[in-house]
Coordinates of C-alpha atoms and ligand atoms in Angstrom, one line a residue:
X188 CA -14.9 8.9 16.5
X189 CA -13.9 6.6 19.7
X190 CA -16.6 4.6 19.5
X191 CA -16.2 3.5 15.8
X192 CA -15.3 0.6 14.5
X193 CA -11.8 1.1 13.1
X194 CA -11.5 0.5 9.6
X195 CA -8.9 1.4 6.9
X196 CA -8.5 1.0 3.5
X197 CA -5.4 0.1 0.8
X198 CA -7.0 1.9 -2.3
X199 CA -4.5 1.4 -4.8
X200 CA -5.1 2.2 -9.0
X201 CA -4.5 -0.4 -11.2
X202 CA -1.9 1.5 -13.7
X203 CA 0.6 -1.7 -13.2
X204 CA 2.1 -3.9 -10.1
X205 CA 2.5 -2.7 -7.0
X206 CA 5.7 -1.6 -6.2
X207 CA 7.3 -2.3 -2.4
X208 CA 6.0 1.0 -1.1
X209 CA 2.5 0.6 -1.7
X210 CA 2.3 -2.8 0.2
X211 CA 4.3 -1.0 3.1
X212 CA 0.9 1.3 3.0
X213 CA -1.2 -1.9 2.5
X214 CA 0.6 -3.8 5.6
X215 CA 0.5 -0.7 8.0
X216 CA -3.0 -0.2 7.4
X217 CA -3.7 -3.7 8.4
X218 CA -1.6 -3.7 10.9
X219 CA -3.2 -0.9 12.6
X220 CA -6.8 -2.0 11.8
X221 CA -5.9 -5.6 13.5
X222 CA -4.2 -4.0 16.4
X223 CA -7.8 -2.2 17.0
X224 CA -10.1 -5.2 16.0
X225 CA -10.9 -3.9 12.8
X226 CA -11.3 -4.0 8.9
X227 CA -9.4 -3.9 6.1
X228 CA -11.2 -3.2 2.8
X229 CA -9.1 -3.2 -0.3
X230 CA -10.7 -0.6 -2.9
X231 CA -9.4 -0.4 -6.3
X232 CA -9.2 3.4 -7.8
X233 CA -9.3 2.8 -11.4
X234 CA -11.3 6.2 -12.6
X235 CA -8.5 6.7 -14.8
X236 CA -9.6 4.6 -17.5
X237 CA -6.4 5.5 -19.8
X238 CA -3.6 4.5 -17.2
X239 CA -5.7 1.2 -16.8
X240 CA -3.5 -1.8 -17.1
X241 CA -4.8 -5.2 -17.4
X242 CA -3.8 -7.8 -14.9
X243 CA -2.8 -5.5 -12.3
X244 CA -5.6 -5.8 -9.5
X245 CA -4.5 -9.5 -9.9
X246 CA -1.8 -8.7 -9.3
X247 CA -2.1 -6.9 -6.0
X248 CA -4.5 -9.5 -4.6
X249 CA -1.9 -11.8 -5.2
X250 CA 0.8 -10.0 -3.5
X251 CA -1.5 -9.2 -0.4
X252 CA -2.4 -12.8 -0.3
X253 CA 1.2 -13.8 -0.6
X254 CA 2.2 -11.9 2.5
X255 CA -0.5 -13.1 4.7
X256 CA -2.5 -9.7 4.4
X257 CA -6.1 -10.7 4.8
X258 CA -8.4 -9.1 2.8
X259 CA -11.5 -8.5 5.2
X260 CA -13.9 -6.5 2.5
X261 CA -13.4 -5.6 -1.1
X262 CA -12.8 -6.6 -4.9
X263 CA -12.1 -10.0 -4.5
X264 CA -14.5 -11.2 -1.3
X265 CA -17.3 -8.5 -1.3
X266 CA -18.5 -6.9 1.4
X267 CA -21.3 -4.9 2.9
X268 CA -20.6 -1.5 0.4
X269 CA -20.0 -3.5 -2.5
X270 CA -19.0 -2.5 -5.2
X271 CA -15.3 -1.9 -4.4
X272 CA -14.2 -0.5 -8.1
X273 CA -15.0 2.7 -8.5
X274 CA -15.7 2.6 -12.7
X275 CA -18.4 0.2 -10.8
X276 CA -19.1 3.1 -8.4
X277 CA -19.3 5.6 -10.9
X278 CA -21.6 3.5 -13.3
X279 CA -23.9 3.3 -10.1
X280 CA -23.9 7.7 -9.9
X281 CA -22.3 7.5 -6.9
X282 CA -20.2 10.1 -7.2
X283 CA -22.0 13.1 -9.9
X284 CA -24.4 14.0 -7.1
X285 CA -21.5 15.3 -4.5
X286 CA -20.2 17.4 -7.3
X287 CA -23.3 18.8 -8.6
X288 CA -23.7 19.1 -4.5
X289 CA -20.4 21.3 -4.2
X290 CA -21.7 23.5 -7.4
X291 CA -24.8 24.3 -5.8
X292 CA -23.5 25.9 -2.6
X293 CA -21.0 27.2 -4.8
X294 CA -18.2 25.5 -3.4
X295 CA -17.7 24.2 -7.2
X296 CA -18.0 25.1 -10.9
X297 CA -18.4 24.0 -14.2
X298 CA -15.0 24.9 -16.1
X299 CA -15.2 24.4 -20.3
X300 CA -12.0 25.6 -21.3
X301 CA -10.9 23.5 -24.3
X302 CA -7.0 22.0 -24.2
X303 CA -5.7 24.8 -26.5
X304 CA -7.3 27.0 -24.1
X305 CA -5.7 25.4 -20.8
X306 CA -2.1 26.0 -22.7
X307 CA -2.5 29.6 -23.4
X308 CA -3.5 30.2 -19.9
X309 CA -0.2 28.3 -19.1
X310 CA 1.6 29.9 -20.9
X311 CA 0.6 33.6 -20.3
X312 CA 1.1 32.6 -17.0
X313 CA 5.0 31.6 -17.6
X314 CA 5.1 34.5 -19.4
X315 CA 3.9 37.0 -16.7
X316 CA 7.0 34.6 -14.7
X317 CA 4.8 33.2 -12.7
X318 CA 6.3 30.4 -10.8
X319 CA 4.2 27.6 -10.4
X320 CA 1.5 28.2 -13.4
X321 CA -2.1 26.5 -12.2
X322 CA -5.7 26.9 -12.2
X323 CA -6.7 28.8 -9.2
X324 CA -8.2 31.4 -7.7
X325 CA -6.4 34.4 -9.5
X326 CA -6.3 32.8 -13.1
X327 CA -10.0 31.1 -12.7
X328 CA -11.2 34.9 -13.0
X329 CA -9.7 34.5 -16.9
X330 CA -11.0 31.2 -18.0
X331 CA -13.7 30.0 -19.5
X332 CA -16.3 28.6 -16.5
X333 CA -19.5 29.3 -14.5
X334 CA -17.7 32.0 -12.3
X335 CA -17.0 34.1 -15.2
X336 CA -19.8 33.5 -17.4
X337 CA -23.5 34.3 -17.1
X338 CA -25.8 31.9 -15.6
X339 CA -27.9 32.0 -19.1
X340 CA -24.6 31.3 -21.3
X341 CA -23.5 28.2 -18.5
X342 CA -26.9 26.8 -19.1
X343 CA -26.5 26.9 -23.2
X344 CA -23.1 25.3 -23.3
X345 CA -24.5 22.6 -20.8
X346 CA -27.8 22.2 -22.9
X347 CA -25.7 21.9 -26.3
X348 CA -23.1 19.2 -24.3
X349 CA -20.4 21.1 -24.3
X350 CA -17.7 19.1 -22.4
X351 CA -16.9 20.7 -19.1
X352 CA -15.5 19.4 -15.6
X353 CA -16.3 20.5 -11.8
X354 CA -13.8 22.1 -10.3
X355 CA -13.2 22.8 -6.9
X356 CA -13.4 26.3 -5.9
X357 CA -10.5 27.4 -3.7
X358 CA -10.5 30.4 -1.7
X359 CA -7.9 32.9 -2.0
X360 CA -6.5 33.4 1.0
X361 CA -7.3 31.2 4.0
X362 CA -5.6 29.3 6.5
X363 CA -6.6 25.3 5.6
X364 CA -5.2 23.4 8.6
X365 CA -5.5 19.5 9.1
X366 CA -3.9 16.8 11.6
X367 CA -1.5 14.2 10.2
X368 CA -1.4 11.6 12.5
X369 CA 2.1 11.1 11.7
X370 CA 3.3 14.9 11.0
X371 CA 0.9 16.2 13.5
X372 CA -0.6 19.6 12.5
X373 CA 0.0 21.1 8.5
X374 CA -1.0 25.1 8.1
X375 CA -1.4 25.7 4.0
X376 CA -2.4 29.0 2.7
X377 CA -5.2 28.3 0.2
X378 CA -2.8 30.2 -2.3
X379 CA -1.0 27.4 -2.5
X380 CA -3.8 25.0 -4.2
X381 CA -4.8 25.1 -7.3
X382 CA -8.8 24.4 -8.1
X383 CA -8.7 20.9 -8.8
X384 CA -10.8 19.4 -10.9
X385 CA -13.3 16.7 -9.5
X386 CA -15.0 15.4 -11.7
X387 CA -13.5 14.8 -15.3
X388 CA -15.6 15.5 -18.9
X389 CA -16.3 11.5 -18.8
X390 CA -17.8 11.9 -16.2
X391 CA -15.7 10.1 -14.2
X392 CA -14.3 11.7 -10.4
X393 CA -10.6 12.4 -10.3
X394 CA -9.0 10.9 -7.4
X395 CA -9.9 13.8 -5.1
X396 CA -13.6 13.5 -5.0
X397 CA -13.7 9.8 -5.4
X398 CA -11.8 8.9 -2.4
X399 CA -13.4 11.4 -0.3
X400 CA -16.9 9.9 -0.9
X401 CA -15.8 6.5 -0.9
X402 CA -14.4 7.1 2.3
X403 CA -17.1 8.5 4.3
X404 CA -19.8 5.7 2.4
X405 CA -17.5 2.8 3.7
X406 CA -17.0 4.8 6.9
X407 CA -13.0 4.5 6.9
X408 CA -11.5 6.2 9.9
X409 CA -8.0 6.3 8.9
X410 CA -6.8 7.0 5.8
X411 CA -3.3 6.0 5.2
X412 CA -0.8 6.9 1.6
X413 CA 2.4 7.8 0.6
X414 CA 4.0 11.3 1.5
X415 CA 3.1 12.6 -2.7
X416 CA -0.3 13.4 -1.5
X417 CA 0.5 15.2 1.2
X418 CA 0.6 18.4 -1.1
X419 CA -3.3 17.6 -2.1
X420 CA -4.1 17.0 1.6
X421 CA -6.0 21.0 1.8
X422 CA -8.2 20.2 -1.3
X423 CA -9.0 17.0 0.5
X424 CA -9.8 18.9 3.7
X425 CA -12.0 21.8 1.8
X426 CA -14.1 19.4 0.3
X427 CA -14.9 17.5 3.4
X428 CA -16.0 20.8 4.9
X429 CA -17.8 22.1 1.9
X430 CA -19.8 19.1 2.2
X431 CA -20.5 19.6 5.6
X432 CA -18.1 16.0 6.3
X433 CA -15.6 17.3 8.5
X434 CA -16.7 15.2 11.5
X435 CA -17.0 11.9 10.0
X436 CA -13.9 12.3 7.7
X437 CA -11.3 9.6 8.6
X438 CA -7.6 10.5 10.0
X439 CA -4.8 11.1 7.7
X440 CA -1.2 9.5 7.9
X441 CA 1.2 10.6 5.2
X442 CA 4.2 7.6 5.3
X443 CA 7.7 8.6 4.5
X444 CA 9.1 8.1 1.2
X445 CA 11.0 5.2 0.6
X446 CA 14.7 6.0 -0.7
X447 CA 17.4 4.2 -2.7
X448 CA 19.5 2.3 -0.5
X449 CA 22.3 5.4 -0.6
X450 CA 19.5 7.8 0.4
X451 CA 20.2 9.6 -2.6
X452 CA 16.5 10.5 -3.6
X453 CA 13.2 8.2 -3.9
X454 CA 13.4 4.5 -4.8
X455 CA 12.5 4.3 -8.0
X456 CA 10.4 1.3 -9.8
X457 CA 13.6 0.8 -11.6
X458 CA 16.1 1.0 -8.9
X459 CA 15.5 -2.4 -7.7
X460 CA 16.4 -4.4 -11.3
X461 CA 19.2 -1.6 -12.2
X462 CA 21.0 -1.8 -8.2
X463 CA 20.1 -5.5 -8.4
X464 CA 17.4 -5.9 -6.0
X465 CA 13.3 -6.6 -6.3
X466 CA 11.0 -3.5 -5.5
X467 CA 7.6 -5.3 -6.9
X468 CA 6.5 -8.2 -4.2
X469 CA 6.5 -10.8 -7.1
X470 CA 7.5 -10.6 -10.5
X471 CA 5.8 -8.7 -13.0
X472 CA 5.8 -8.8 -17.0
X473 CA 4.4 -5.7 -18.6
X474 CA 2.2 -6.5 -20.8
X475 CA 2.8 -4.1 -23.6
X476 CA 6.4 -4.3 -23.6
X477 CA 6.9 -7.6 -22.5
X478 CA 9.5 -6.7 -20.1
X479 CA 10.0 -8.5 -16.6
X480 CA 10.7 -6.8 -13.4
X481 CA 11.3 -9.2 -10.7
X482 CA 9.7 -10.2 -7.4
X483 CA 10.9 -11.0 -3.7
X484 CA 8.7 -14.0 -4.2
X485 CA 10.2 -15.2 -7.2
X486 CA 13.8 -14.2 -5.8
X487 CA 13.7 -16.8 -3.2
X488 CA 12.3 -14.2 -0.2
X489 CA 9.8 -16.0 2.2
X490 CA 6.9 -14.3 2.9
X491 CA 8.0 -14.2 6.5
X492 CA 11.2 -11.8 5.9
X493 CA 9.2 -9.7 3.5
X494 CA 7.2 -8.3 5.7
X495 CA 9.6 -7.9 8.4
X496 CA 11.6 -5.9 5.6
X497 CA 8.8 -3.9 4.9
X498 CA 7.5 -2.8 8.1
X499 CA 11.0 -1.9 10.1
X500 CA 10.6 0.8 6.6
X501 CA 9.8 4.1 8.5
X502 CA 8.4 2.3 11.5
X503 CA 10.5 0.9 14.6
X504 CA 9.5 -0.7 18.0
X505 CA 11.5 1.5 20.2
X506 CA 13.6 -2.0 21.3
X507 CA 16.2 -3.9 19.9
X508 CA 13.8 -6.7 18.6
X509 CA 14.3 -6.9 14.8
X510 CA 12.1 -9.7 13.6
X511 CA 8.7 -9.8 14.0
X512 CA 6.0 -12.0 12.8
X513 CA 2.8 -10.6 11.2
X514 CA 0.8 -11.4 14.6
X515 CA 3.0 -9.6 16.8
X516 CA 3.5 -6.5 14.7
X517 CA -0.3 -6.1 14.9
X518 CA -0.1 -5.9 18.5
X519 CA 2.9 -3.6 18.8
X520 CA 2.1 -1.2 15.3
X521 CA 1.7 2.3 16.0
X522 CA 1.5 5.4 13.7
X523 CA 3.5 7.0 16.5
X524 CA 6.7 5.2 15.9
X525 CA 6.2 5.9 11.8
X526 CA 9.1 8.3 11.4
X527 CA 8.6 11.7 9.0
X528 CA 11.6 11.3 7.5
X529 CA 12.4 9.1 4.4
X530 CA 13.4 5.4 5.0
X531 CA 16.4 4.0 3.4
X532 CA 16.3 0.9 2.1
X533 CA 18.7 -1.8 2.4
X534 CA 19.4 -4.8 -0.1
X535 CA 22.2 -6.5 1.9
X536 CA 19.9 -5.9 5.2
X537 CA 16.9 -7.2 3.2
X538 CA 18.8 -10.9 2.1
X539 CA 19.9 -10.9 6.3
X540 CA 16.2 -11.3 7.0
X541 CA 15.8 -13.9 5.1
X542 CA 18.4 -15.7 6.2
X543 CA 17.5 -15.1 9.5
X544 CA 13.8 -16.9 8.7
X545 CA 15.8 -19.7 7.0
X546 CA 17.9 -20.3 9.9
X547 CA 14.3 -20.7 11.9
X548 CA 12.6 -22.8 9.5
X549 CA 12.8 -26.6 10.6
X550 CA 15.5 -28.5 8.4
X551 CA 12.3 -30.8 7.3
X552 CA 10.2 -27.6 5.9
X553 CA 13.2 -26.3 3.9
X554 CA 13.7 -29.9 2.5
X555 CA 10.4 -30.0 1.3
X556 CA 11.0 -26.4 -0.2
X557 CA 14.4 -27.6 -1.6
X558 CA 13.2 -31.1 -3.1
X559 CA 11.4 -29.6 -6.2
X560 CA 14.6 -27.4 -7.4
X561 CA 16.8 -30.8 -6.6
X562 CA 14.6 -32.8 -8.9
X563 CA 15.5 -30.3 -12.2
X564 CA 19.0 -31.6 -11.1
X565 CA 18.9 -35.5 -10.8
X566 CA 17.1 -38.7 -12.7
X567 CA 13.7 -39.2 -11.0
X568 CA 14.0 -42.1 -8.7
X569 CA 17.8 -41.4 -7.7
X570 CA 18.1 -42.8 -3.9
X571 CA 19.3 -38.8 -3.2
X572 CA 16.2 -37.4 -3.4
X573 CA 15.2 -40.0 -0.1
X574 CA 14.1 -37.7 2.2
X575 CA 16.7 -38.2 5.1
X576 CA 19.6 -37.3 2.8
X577 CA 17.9 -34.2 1.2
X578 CA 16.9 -33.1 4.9
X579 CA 20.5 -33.9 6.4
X580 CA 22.1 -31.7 3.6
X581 CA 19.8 -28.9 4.0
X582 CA 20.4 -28.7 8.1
X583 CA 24.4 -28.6 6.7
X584 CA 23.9 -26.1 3.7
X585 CA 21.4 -24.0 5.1
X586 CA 24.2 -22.5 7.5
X587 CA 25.9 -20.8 4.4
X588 CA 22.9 -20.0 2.5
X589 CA 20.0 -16.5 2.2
X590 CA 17.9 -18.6 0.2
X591 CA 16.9 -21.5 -0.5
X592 CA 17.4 -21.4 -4.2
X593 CA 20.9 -20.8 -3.6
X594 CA 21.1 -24.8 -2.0
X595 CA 22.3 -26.6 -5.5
X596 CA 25.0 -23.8 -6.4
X597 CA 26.3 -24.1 -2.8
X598 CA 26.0 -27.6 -2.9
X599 CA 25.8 -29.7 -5.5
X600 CA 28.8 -32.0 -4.8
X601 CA 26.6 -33.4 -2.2
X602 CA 24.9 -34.9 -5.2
X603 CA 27.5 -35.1 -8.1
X604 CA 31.1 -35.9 -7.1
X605 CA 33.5 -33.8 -8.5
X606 CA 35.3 -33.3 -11.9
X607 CA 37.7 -30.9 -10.7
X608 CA 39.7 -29.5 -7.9
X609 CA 40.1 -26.0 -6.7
X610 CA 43.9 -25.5 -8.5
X611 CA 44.9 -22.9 -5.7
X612 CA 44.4 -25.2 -3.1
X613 CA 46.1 -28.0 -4.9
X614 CA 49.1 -26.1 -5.5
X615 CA 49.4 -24.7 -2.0
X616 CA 48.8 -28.0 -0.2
X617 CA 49.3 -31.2 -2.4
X618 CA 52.9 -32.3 -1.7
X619 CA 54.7 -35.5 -0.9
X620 CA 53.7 -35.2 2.7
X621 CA 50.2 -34.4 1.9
X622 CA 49.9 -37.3 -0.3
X623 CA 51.3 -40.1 2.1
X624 CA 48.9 -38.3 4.4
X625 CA 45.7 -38.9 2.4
X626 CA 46.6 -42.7 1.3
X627 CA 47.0 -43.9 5.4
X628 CA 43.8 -41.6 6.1
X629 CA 42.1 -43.8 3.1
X630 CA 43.4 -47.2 4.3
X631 CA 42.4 -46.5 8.1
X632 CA 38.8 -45.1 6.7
X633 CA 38.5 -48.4 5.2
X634 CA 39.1 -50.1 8.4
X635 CA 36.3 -48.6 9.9
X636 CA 32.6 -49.4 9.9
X637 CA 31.1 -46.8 12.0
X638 CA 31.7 -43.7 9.7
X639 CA 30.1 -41.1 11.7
X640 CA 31.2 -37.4 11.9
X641 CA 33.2 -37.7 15.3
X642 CA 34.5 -40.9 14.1
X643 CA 35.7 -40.1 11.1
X644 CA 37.7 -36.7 12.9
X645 CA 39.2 -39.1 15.1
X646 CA 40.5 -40.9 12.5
X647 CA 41.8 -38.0 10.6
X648 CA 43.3 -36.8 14.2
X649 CA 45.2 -40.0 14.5
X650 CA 46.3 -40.3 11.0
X651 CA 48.0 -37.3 11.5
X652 CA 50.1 -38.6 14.4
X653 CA 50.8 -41.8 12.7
X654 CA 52.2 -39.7 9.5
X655 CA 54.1 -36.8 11.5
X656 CA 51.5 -34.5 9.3
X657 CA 50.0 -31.4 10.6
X658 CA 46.2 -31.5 10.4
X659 CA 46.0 -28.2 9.9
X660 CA 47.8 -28.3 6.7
X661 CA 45.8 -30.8 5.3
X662 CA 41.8 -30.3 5.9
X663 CA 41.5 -27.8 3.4
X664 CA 42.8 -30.1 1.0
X665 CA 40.8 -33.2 2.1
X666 CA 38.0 -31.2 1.7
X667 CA 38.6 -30.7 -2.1
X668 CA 39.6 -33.9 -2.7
X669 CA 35.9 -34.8 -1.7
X670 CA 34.1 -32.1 -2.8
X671 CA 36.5 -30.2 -5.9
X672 CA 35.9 -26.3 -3.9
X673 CA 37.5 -24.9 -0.6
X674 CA 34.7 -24.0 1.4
X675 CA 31.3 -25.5 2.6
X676 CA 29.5 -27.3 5.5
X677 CA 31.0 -28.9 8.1
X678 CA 34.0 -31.6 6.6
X679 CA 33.2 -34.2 8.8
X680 CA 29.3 -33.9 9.0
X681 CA 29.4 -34.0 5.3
X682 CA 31.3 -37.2 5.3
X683 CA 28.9 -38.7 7.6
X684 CA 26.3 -37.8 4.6
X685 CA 28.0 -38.6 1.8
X686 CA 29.0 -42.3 3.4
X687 CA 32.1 -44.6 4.1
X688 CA 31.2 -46.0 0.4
X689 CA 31.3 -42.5 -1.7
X690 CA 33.6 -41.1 0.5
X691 CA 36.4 -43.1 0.0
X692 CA 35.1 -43.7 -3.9
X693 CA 36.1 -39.8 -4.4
X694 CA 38.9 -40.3 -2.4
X695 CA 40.2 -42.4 -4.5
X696 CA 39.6 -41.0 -8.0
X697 CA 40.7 -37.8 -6.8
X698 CA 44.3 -39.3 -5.5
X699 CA 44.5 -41.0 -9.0
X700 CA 43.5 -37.5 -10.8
X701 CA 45.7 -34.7 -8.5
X702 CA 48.9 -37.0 -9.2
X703 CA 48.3 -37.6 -13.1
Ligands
LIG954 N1 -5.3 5.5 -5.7 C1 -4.3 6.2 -5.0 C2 -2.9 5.7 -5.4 O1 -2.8 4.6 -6.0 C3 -4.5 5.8 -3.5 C4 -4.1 6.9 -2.6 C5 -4.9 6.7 -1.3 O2 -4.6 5.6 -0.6 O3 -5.7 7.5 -0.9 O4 -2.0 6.3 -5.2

C-alpha cells in the first residue's frame, strides 16, 4: 500500500445536481490526493438507469470546474481506465464476471423471487414482529433461489430466462470488522446485513458490486462518501474478501453528516431554498418540474469562499486560521482532523466568507465584476461607467457589502441622485439651524476648487464654527441631502466621487425640495 500511487475517486450518480455535501466529498478527496501527489478520477455511477436524470453529470463537471477542482482522469478528459460511466462499463461485461465469480465459490446466488413474492416474505416477516424485515441469512432459507432449490431446477429457470439477480451471501453469524480512517475500527455482526443484491435482472451491478470492481480496476486507495453508507460498509468488506481483494481494496473514510444550521437533523436538499440559503453549488432547474433551486454561484458566492465554507465542514486545522486557499488546504488536509460527528452549517458564517474574499479582492477586479450588473442600470456610453469612477465607488461600497451583486442596492445614488429623503432623518434634524447651516456650507463649497475628501471635511468643520452649529448634528443630514438614505460609505470620500459639480447640484435641489 505505501508505495502506491495515491489516488481517489468522487463517484457520484447522476439522479439530479449535486447538493453541497457531495462536493465537500469531491473537494476532500482532492485535497487529500494533491496533498500526496496524486489523482483524482471523477467516475459517474449511473447503473440505475431509472433515477437517471439528464443534465446532471453536466452539471457536476461544471460545479467541480467552478471551484477550481481539477479533474485529473474521468468522464470528461479520459484517462488510462477509460470508460469512466459504468452503463459504459457494464456494456463492456465488466462487471457479470465478478458475480458469476462470487456464485461459483459460493459466496453468491441466483435469487428469482418475483415482486409479489418479495412482499409476502415482508410481510410474514412483520407479521412474525420481526424488526427490521430483510433478505438474509434466516429468510433466504424461504425464498425462492439457488440455496434452496436443486441444482437441476436453478439450471431450468436460468435456461427458460427467468429473471433472477445475484445476491450476496451473508453469513450468519460472524464478526466483519473494517478500519475507517476517520472512525477507526467498526465490529458488525453479519446479522446485521441483509444479502444484498449485486447484480440486478438487467443485468446491471447495484452500487455494491460496481464500486468495488471499479475500485480495484482503477486502483483507488482511498475511498471517501458520506456517513449513509457506512451501514453497507460489511457487505463491502465481504465481497472484497470473497474475491480474494482484501489487500488491494482502498481505505474507507465515512464524512460526517452535514446538518441544518440549528443542528436539528440532516441538511436537507430543501433546507437551503426553504431557510433561505443555496445547498446546490450553482443553480439547478429540474427538468421535469421545471422548478429552480439555487446556486452559491449564481447567489453572488466566489468560488474562493465556497470552498473555504465547504472544507472548515467537519474538518479543521487545529489553529485559528480560518481562510484558506485551495493550495494551502492541500498541503495542510488531513482525514485526521475530519471530525465523526455531524457538521453544522452556518448561512450567516457562510456570507462572512465571502465578504472576507471581497474585502481581499483588488478594488480593480471587483470593478470589472461590478461593471456588467452597472450597465443593466445606466445608458451605454454614460461617462459613469469610466473605469476610475466605477473602481473608486467599489473600493467605497465594497466596505458595506457580502457580495458583489449587492453594489447597485447599496449604492445606486452614486449613479442616480436622489428623488427622496429618508423622512426620519429629515424630521429629526432639518430645522432653522440646520438649514442656515447647509446654505453657508453650499456657498463656501462653491468657493473652493480643490474638492477633495479632507478638503471638503475641513470645510464642513469650519462652517460649523462660522454658524455656531454642532457638526455632529448635522452629518447625518448632509448625508441625505446628497444621497436621500442615512447610511453608506464614507461622506466625504463620496463627495470627492461624486464632484464639486454634482455635489453641490444635489445640494441644491434637495434644499429647494426639504423646505417646499
Ligand atoms: N454513487 C454513490 C453516490 O452517489 C457514491 C458513493 C461512493 O462514493 O462510493 O452516493
Amino acid at each position: 500500500m505505501e508505495n502506491k500511487r495515491v489516488r481517489l475517486r468522487y463517484a457520484p450518480s447522476p439522479t439530479g445536481p449535486q447538493h453541497i455535501g457531495g462536493i465537500r466529498t469531491a473537494l476532500f478527496s482532492y485535497l487529500f490526493a494533491k496533498k500526496h501527489g496524486g489523482d483524482f478520477i471523477l467516475r459517474i455511477e449511473d447503473t440505475d438507469q431509472t433515477r437517471f436524470v439528464k443534465g446532471a453529470e453536466e452539471y457536476i463537471i461544471e460545479s467541480l470546474n467552478w471551484c477550481g477542482i481539477k479533474i485529473d482522469e474521468g468522464v470528461s478528459v479520459g484517462g488510462p481506465h477509460a470508460p469512466y460511466r459504468q452503463s459504459e462499463r457494464k456494456a463492456l461485461g465488466i462487471y457479470q464476471k465478478y458475480a458469476e465469480q462470487l456464485v461459483k465459490d459460493d459466496f453468491a446466488y441466483y435469487a428469482f423471487d418475483t415482486g409479489e413474492e418479495l412482499d409476502e416474505m415482508r410481510k410474514r416477516l412483520e407479521a412474525a414482529k420481526v424488526v427490521a424485515p430483510q433478505y438474509n441469512s434466516v429468510s433466504r432459507q424461504n425464498m425462492k433461489n439457488s440455496l434452496t432449490l436443486s441444482e437441476d431446477e436453478v439450471k431450468k429457470l436460468l435456461s427458460e430466462n427467468v429473471p433472477y439477480v445475484i445476491r450476496l451471501k451473508v453469513p450468519r453469524s460472524e464478526e466483519i470488522r473494517f478500519h475507517d480512517i476517520i472512525r477507526g475500527w467498526v465490529v458488525v455482526n453479519s446479522s446485521q446485513v441483509d444479502d444484498k443484491v449485486l447484480l440486478k435482472s438487467d443485468g446491471m451491478p447495484t452500487y455494491h458490486l460496481a464500486h468495488i470492481v471499479d475500485d480495484i480496476l482503477m486502483e483507488i486507495t482511498h475511498a471517501v462518501r458520506g456517513e449513509e453508507w457506512l451501514p453497507s460498509a460489511p457487505a463491502h468488506m465481504l465481497i472484497y474478501r470473497y474475491l480474494g481483494l482484501e489487500s488491494t481494496m482502498p481505505q474507507y473514510a465515512h464524512l460526517p453528516l452535514l446538518l441544518k444550521p440549528d443542528g436539528n437533523g440532516k441538511l436537507s436538499k430543501r433546507d437551503g431554498d426553504r431557510l433561505g440559503f443555496p445547498t446546490f453549488p450553482l443553480d439547478w432547474t429540474d427538468p421535469a418540474t421545471g422548478e429552480l433551486s439555487s446556486g452559491y454561484r449564481e447567489k453572488g458566492y466566489f468560488p474562493e469562499a465556497f470552498i473555504n465554507i465547504l472544507v472548515l465542514l467537519g474538518w479543521n486545522p487545529g489553529t485559528v486560521q480560518e481562510l484558506f486557499t485551495l493550495e494551502e488546504l492541500a498541503q495542510l488536509f488531513t482525514f485526521e482532523r475530519v471530525s465523526k460527528s455531524g457538521a453544522k452549517f452556518d448561512p450567516e458564517k457562510a456570507k462572512w466568507f465571502n465578504q472576507q474574499y471581497l474585502r481581499k479582492k483588488s478594488d480593480e477586479e471587483i470593478a470589472a465584476l461590478f461593471l456588467p450588473l452597472l450597465k443593466e442600470h445606466l445608458p451605454a456610453g454614460s461617462p459613469l461607467l469610466e473605469s476610475k469612477y466605477v473602481t473608486t465607488f467599489c473600493k467605497l461600497i465594497k466596505e458595506k457589502a457580502h457580495f458583489v451583486n449587492e453594489f447597485w442596492s447599496l449604492g445606486s445614488y452614486f449613479f442616480i441622485a436622489p428623488e427622496s429623503y429618508d423622512a426620519d432623518v429629515l424630521k429629526k434634524r432639518w430645522n432653522e439651524q440646520s438649514e442656515k447651516f447647509m446654505l453657508v456650507l453650499t456657498d463656501n463649497y462653491k468657493a473652493i476648487d480643490n474638492f477633495t475628501a479632507a478638503e471638503t471635511e475641513n470645510i464642513f468643520k469650519q462652517t460649523g464654527e462660522q454658524t455656531g452649529v454642532a457638526v455632529g448634528t448635522v452629518m447625518q443630514l448632509l448625508r441625505v441631502l446628497l444621497t436621500g438614505v442615512g447610511g453608506g460609505p464614507m461622506l466625504f470620500e463620496m463627495m470627492e466621487l461624486l464632484g464639486k459639480k454634482e455635489t453641490l447640484q444635489r445640494l441644491e435641489t434637495a434644499l429647494t425640495k426639504v423646505k417646499n
